[in-house]
Short mmCIF file of C-alpha atoms (C1' of nucleotides) in Angstrom, two decimals:
data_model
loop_
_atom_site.label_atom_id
_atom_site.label_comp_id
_atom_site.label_asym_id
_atom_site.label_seq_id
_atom_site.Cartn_x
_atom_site.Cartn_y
_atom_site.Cartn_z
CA UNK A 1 147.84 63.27 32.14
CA UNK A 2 151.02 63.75 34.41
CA UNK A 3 152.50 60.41 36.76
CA UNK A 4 150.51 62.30 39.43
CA UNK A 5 147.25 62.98 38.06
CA UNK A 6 147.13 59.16 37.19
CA UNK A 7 148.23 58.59 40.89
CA UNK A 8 145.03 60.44 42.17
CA UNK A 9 142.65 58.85 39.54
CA UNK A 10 143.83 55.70 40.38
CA UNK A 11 143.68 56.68 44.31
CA UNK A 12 139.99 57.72 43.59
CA UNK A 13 138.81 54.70 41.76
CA UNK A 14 140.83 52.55 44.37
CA UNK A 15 139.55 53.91 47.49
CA UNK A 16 135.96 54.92 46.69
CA UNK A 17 134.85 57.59 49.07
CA UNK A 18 137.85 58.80 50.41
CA UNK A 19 139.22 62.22 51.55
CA UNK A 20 141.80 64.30 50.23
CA UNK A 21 144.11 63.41 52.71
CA UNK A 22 143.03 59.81 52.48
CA UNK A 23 143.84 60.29 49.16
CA UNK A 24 147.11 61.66 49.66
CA UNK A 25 148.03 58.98 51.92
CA UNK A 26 147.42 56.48 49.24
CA UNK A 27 149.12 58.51 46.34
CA UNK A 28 152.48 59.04 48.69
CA UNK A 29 152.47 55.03 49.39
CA UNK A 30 153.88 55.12 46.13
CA UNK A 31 154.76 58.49 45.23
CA UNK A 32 155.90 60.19 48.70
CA UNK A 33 156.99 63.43 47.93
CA UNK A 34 153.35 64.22 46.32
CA UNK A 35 152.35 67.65 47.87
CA UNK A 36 148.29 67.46 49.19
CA UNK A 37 148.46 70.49 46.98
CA UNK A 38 148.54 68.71 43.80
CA UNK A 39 145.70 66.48 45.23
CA UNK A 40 143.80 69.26 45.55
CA UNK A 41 144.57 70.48 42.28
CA UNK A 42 143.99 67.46 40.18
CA UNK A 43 140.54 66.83 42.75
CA UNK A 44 139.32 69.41 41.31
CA UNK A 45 140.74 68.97 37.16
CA UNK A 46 139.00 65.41 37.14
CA UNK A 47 136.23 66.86 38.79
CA UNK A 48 135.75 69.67 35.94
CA UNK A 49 136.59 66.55 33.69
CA UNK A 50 133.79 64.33 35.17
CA UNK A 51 136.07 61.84 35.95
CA UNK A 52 135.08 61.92 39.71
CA UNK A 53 133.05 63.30 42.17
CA UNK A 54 132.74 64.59 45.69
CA UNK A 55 129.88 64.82 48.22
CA UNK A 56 129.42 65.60 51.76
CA UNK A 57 129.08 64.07 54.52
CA UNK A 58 128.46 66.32 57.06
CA UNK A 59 130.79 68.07 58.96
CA UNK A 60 134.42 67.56 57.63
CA UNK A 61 136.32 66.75 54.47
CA UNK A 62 134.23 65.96 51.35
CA UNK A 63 134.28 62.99 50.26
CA UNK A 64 135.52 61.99 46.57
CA UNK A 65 134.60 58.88 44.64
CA UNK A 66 134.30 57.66 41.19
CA UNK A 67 131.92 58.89 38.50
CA UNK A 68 128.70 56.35 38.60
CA UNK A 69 129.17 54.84 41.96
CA UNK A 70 126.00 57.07 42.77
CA UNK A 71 124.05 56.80 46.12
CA UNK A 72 122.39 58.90 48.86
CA UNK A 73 123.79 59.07 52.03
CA UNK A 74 122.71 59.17 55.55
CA UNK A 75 124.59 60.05 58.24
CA UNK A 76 123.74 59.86 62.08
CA UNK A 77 124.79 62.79 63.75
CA UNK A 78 124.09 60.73 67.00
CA UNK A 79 126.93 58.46 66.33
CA UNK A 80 128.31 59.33 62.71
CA UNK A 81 127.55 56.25 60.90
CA UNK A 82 127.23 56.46 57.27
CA UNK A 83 124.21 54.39 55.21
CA UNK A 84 123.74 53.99 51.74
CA UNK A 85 120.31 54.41 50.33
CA UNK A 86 119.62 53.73 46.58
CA UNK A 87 119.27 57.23 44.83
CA UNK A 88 115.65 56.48 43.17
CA UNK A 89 114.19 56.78 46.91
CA UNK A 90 114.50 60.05 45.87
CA UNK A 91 113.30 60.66 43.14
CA UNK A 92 109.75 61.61 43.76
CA UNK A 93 110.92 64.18 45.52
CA UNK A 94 113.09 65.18 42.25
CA UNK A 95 110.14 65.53 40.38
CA UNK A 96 108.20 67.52 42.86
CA UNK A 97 110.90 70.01 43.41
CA UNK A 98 111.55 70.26 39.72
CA UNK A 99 107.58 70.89 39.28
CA UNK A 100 106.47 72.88 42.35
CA UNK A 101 110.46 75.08 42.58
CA UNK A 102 111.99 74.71 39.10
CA UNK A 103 114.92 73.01 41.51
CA UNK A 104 116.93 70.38 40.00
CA UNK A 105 117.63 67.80 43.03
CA UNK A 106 120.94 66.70 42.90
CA UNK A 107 120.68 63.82 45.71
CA UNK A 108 123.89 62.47 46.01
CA UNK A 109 125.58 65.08 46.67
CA UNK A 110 125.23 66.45 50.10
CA UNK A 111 124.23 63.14 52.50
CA UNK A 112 120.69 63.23 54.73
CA UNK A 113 121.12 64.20 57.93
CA UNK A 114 119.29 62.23 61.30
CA UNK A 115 119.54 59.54 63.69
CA UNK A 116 120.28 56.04 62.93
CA UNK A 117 117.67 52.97 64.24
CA UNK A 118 120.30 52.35 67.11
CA UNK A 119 120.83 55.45 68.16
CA UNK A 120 116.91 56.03 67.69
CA UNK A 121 116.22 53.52 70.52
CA UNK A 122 118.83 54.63 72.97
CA UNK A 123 117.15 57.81 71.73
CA UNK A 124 117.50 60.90 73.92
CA UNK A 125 120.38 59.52 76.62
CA UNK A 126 123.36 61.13 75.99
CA UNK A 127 124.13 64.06 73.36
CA UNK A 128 125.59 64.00 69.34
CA UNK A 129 129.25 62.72 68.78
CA UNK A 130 129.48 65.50 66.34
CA UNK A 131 128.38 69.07 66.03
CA UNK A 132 127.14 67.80 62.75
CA UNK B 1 121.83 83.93 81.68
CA UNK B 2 124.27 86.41 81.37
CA UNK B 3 124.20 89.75 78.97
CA UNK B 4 126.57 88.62 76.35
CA UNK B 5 124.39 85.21 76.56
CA UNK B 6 120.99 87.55 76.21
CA UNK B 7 123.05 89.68 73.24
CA UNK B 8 123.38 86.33 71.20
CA UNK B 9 119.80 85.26 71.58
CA UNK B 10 118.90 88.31 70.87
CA UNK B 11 121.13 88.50 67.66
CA UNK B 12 119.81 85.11 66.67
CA UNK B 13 115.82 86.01 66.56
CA UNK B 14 116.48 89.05 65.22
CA UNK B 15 119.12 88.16 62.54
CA UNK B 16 117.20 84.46 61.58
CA UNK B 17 119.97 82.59 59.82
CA UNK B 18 123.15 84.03 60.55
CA UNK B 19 126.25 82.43 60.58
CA UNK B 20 128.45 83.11 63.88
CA UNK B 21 129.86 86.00 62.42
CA UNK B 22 127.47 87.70 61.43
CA UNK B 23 125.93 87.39 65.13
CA UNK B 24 129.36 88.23 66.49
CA UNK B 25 129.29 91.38 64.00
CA UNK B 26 125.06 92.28 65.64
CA UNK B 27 126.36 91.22 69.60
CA UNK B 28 129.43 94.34 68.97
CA UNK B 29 126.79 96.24 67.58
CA UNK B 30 125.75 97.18 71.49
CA UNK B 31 128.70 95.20 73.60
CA UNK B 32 131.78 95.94 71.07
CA UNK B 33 134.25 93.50 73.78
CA UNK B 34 132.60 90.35 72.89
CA UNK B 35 134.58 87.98 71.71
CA UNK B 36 133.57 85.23 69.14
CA UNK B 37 134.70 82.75 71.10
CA UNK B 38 131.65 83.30 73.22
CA UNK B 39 129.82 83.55 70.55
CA UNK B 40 130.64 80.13 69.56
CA UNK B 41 130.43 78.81 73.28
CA UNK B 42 127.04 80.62 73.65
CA UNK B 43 125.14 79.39 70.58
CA UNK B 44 126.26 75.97 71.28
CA UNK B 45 124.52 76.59 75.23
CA UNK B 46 121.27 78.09 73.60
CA UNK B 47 121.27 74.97 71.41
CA UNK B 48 121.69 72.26 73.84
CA UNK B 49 118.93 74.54 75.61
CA UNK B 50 116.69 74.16 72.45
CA UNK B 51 116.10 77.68 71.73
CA UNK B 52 118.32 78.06 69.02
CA UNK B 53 119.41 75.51 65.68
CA UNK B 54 121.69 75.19 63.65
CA UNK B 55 121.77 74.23 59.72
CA UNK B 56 124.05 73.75 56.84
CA UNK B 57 123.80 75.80 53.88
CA UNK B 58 126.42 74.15 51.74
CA UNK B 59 130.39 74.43 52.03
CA UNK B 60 130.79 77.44 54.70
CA UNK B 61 129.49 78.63 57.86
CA UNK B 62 126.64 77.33 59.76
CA UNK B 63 123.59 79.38 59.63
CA UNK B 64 121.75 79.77 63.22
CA UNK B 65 118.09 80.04 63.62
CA UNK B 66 115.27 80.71 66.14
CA UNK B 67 113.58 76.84 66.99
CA UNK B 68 110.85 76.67 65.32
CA UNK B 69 111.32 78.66 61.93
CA UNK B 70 112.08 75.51 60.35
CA UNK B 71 112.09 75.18 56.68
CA UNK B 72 114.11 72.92 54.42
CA UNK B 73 116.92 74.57 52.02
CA UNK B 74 117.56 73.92 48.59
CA UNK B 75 120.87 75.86 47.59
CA UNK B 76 122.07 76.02 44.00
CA UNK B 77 125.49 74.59 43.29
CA UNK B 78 125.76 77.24 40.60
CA UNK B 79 124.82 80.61 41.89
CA UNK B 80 124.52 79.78 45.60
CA UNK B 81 120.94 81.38 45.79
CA UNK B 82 118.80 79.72 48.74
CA UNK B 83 115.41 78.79 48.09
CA UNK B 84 112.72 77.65 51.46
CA UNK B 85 110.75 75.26 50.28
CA UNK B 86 108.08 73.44 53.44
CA UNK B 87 109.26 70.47 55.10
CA UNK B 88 106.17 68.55 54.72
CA UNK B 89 107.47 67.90 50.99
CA UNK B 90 109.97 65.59 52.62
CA UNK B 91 107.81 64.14 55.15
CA UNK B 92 106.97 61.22 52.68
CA UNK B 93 110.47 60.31 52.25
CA UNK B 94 110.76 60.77 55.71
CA UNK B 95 108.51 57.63 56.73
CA UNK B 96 109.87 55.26 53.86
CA UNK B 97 113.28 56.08 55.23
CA UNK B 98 111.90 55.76 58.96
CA UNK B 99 110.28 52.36 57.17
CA UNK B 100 112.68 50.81 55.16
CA UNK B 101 115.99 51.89 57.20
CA UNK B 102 114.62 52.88 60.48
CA UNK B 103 116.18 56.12 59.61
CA UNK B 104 114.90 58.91 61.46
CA UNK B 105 114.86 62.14 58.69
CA UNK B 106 115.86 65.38 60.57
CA UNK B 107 114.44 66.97 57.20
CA UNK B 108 115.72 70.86 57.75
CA UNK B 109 119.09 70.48 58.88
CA UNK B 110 120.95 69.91 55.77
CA UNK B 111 119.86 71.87 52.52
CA UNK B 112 119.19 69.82 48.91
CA UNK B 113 121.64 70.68 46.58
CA UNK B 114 120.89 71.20 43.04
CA UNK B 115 120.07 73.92 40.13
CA UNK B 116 118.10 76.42 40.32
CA UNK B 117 115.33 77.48 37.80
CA UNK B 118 117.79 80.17 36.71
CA UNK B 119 120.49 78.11 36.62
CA UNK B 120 119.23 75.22 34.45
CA UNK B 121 118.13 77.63 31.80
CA UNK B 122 121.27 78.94 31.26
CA UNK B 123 122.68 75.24 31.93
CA UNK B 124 126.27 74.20 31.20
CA UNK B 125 127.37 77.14 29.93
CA UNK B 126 130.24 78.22 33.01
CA UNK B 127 130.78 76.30 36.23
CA UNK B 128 129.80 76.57 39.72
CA UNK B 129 130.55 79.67 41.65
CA UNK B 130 130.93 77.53 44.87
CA UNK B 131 133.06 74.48 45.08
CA UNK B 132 129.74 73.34 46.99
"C1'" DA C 1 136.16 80.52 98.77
"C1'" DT C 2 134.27 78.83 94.68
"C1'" DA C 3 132.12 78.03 90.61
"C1'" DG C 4 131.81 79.40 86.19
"C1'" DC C 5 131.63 82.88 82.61
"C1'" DT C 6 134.58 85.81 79.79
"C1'" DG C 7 138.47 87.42 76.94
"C1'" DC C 8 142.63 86.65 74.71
"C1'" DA C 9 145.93 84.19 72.18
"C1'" DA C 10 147.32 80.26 70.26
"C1'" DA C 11 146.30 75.99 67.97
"C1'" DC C 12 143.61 73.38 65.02
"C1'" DG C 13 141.69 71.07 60.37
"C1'" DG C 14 140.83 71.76 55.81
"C1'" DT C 15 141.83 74.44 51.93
"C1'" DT C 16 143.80 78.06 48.89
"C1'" DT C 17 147.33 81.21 47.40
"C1'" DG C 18 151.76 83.00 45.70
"C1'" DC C 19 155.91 82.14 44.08
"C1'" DC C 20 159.72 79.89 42.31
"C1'" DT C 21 161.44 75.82 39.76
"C1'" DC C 22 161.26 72.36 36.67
"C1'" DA C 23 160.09 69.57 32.63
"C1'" DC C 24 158.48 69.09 28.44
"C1'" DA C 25 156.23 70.34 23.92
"C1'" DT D 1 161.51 79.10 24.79
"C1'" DG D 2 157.50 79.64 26.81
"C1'" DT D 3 153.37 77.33 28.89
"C1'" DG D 4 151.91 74.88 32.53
"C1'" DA D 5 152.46 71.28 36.26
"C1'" DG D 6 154.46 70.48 40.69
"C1'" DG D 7 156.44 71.59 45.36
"C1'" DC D 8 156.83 74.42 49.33
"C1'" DA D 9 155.59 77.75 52.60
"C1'" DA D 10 152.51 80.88 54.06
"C1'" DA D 11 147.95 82.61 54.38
"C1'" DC D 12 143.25 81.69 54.90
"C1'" DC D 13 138.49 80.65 57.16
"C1'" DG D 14 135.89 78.67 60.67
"C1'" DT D 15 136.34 76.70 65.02
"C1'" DT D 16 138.27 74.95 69.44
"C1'" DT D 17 141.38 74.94 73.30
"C1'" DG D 18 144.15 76.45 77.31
"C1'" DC D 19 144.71 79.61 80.46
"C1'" DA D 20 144.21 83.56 83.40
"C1'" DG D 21 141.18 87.12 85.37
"C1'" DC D 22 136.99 88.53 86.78
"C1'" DT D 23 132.30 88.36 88.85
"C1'" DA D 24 128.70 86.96 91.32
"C1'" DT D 25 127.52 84.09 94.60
#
DNA sequence: ATAGCTGCAAACGGTTTGCCTCACA
DNA sequence: TGTGAGGCAAACCGTTTGCAGCTAT
């Protein structure tokens, strides 16, 4: 465990759902000749090492975040906003896939897509922020 | 509606989830000067048009599809196989969500991520082929 | 004349690669 | 003294942008 690797742990655990470059922003506060390289790199070591985890949110970067702090996400691809669901909404559906597909859900991990209750009632006016 | 814009629709009911690419590689097929950059402009047209959608298979390229083959996607972090599975197995989750966070599901647009039946057999044993 | 579609090339964001150097066991 | 971690620059993929030329009104 290198003075960088720490760095990005600690980045991690600090920012909770943060991008690499987020991250990298936060490691260089402190460490600025830290190469978004080595972020990548040690993403992905305390990844392998369960130390962390990513998930998507649509679109762009991934998203990283500390191992536990589980939930599903929905994103509006009206206006972008992000909620956070508890994961055991799912989990019916788990079952079912995992008895009808042999498919073991993983449901944090890539965020539900659809529109969000306020963009739901200005519903149909104007056309999606992002190309989702 | 021009040719190239006819090429591309064609492409896209013909191919059924193909990334832009791979419609780019069909449209040269007949018209070998088209340029993916009307590719890209063109699919996005047909979409806003509703005749074509788009989903998200995971990390790379969007896949586009005729409207109205809908299906949801689970893709396995592991191997990267794609299983259809029918989107009425979501549709429960899809009112609670509507329900309890006035979150309107747009079920086929982003696949489930998980393990396939393969996959969890021979569970743990390497690591994902896809960063996911 | 004018709108707008097309092609090309260049830029972009996010990520990965190769290589060379350095530190440390 | 050799393995591997880090930095840098360059390549990469997928996509978007700016601009200029063409075509069909």
């Amino acid at each position: 465990m290198t003075p960088q690797r720490q760095l990005v742990l600690d980045a991690v655990l600090d920012l909770e759902h943060a991008t690499p470059e987020q991250i990298c922003a936060q490691v260089q506060l402190s460490a600025p000749a830290v190469n978004i390289t080595t972020i990548y790199r040690t993403l992905d070591l305390l990844e392998r090492l369960g130390l962390v985890r990513h998930n998507h949110l649509g679109h762009g970067a991934p998203s990283y975040s500390p191992q536990g702090h589980e939930h599903v996400h929905l994103v509006c691809h009206w206006c972008g906003t992000v909620a956070e669901v508890s994961p055991n909404l799912l989990h019916e559906l788990g079952e079912r896939l995992g008895r009808d597909a042999g498919f073991q859900l993983d449901a944090t991990h890539v965020a539900l897509s659809g529109t969000c209750a306020d963009c739901a009632r200005a519903e149909g006016a104007s056309s999606p922020q992002d190309g989702s």
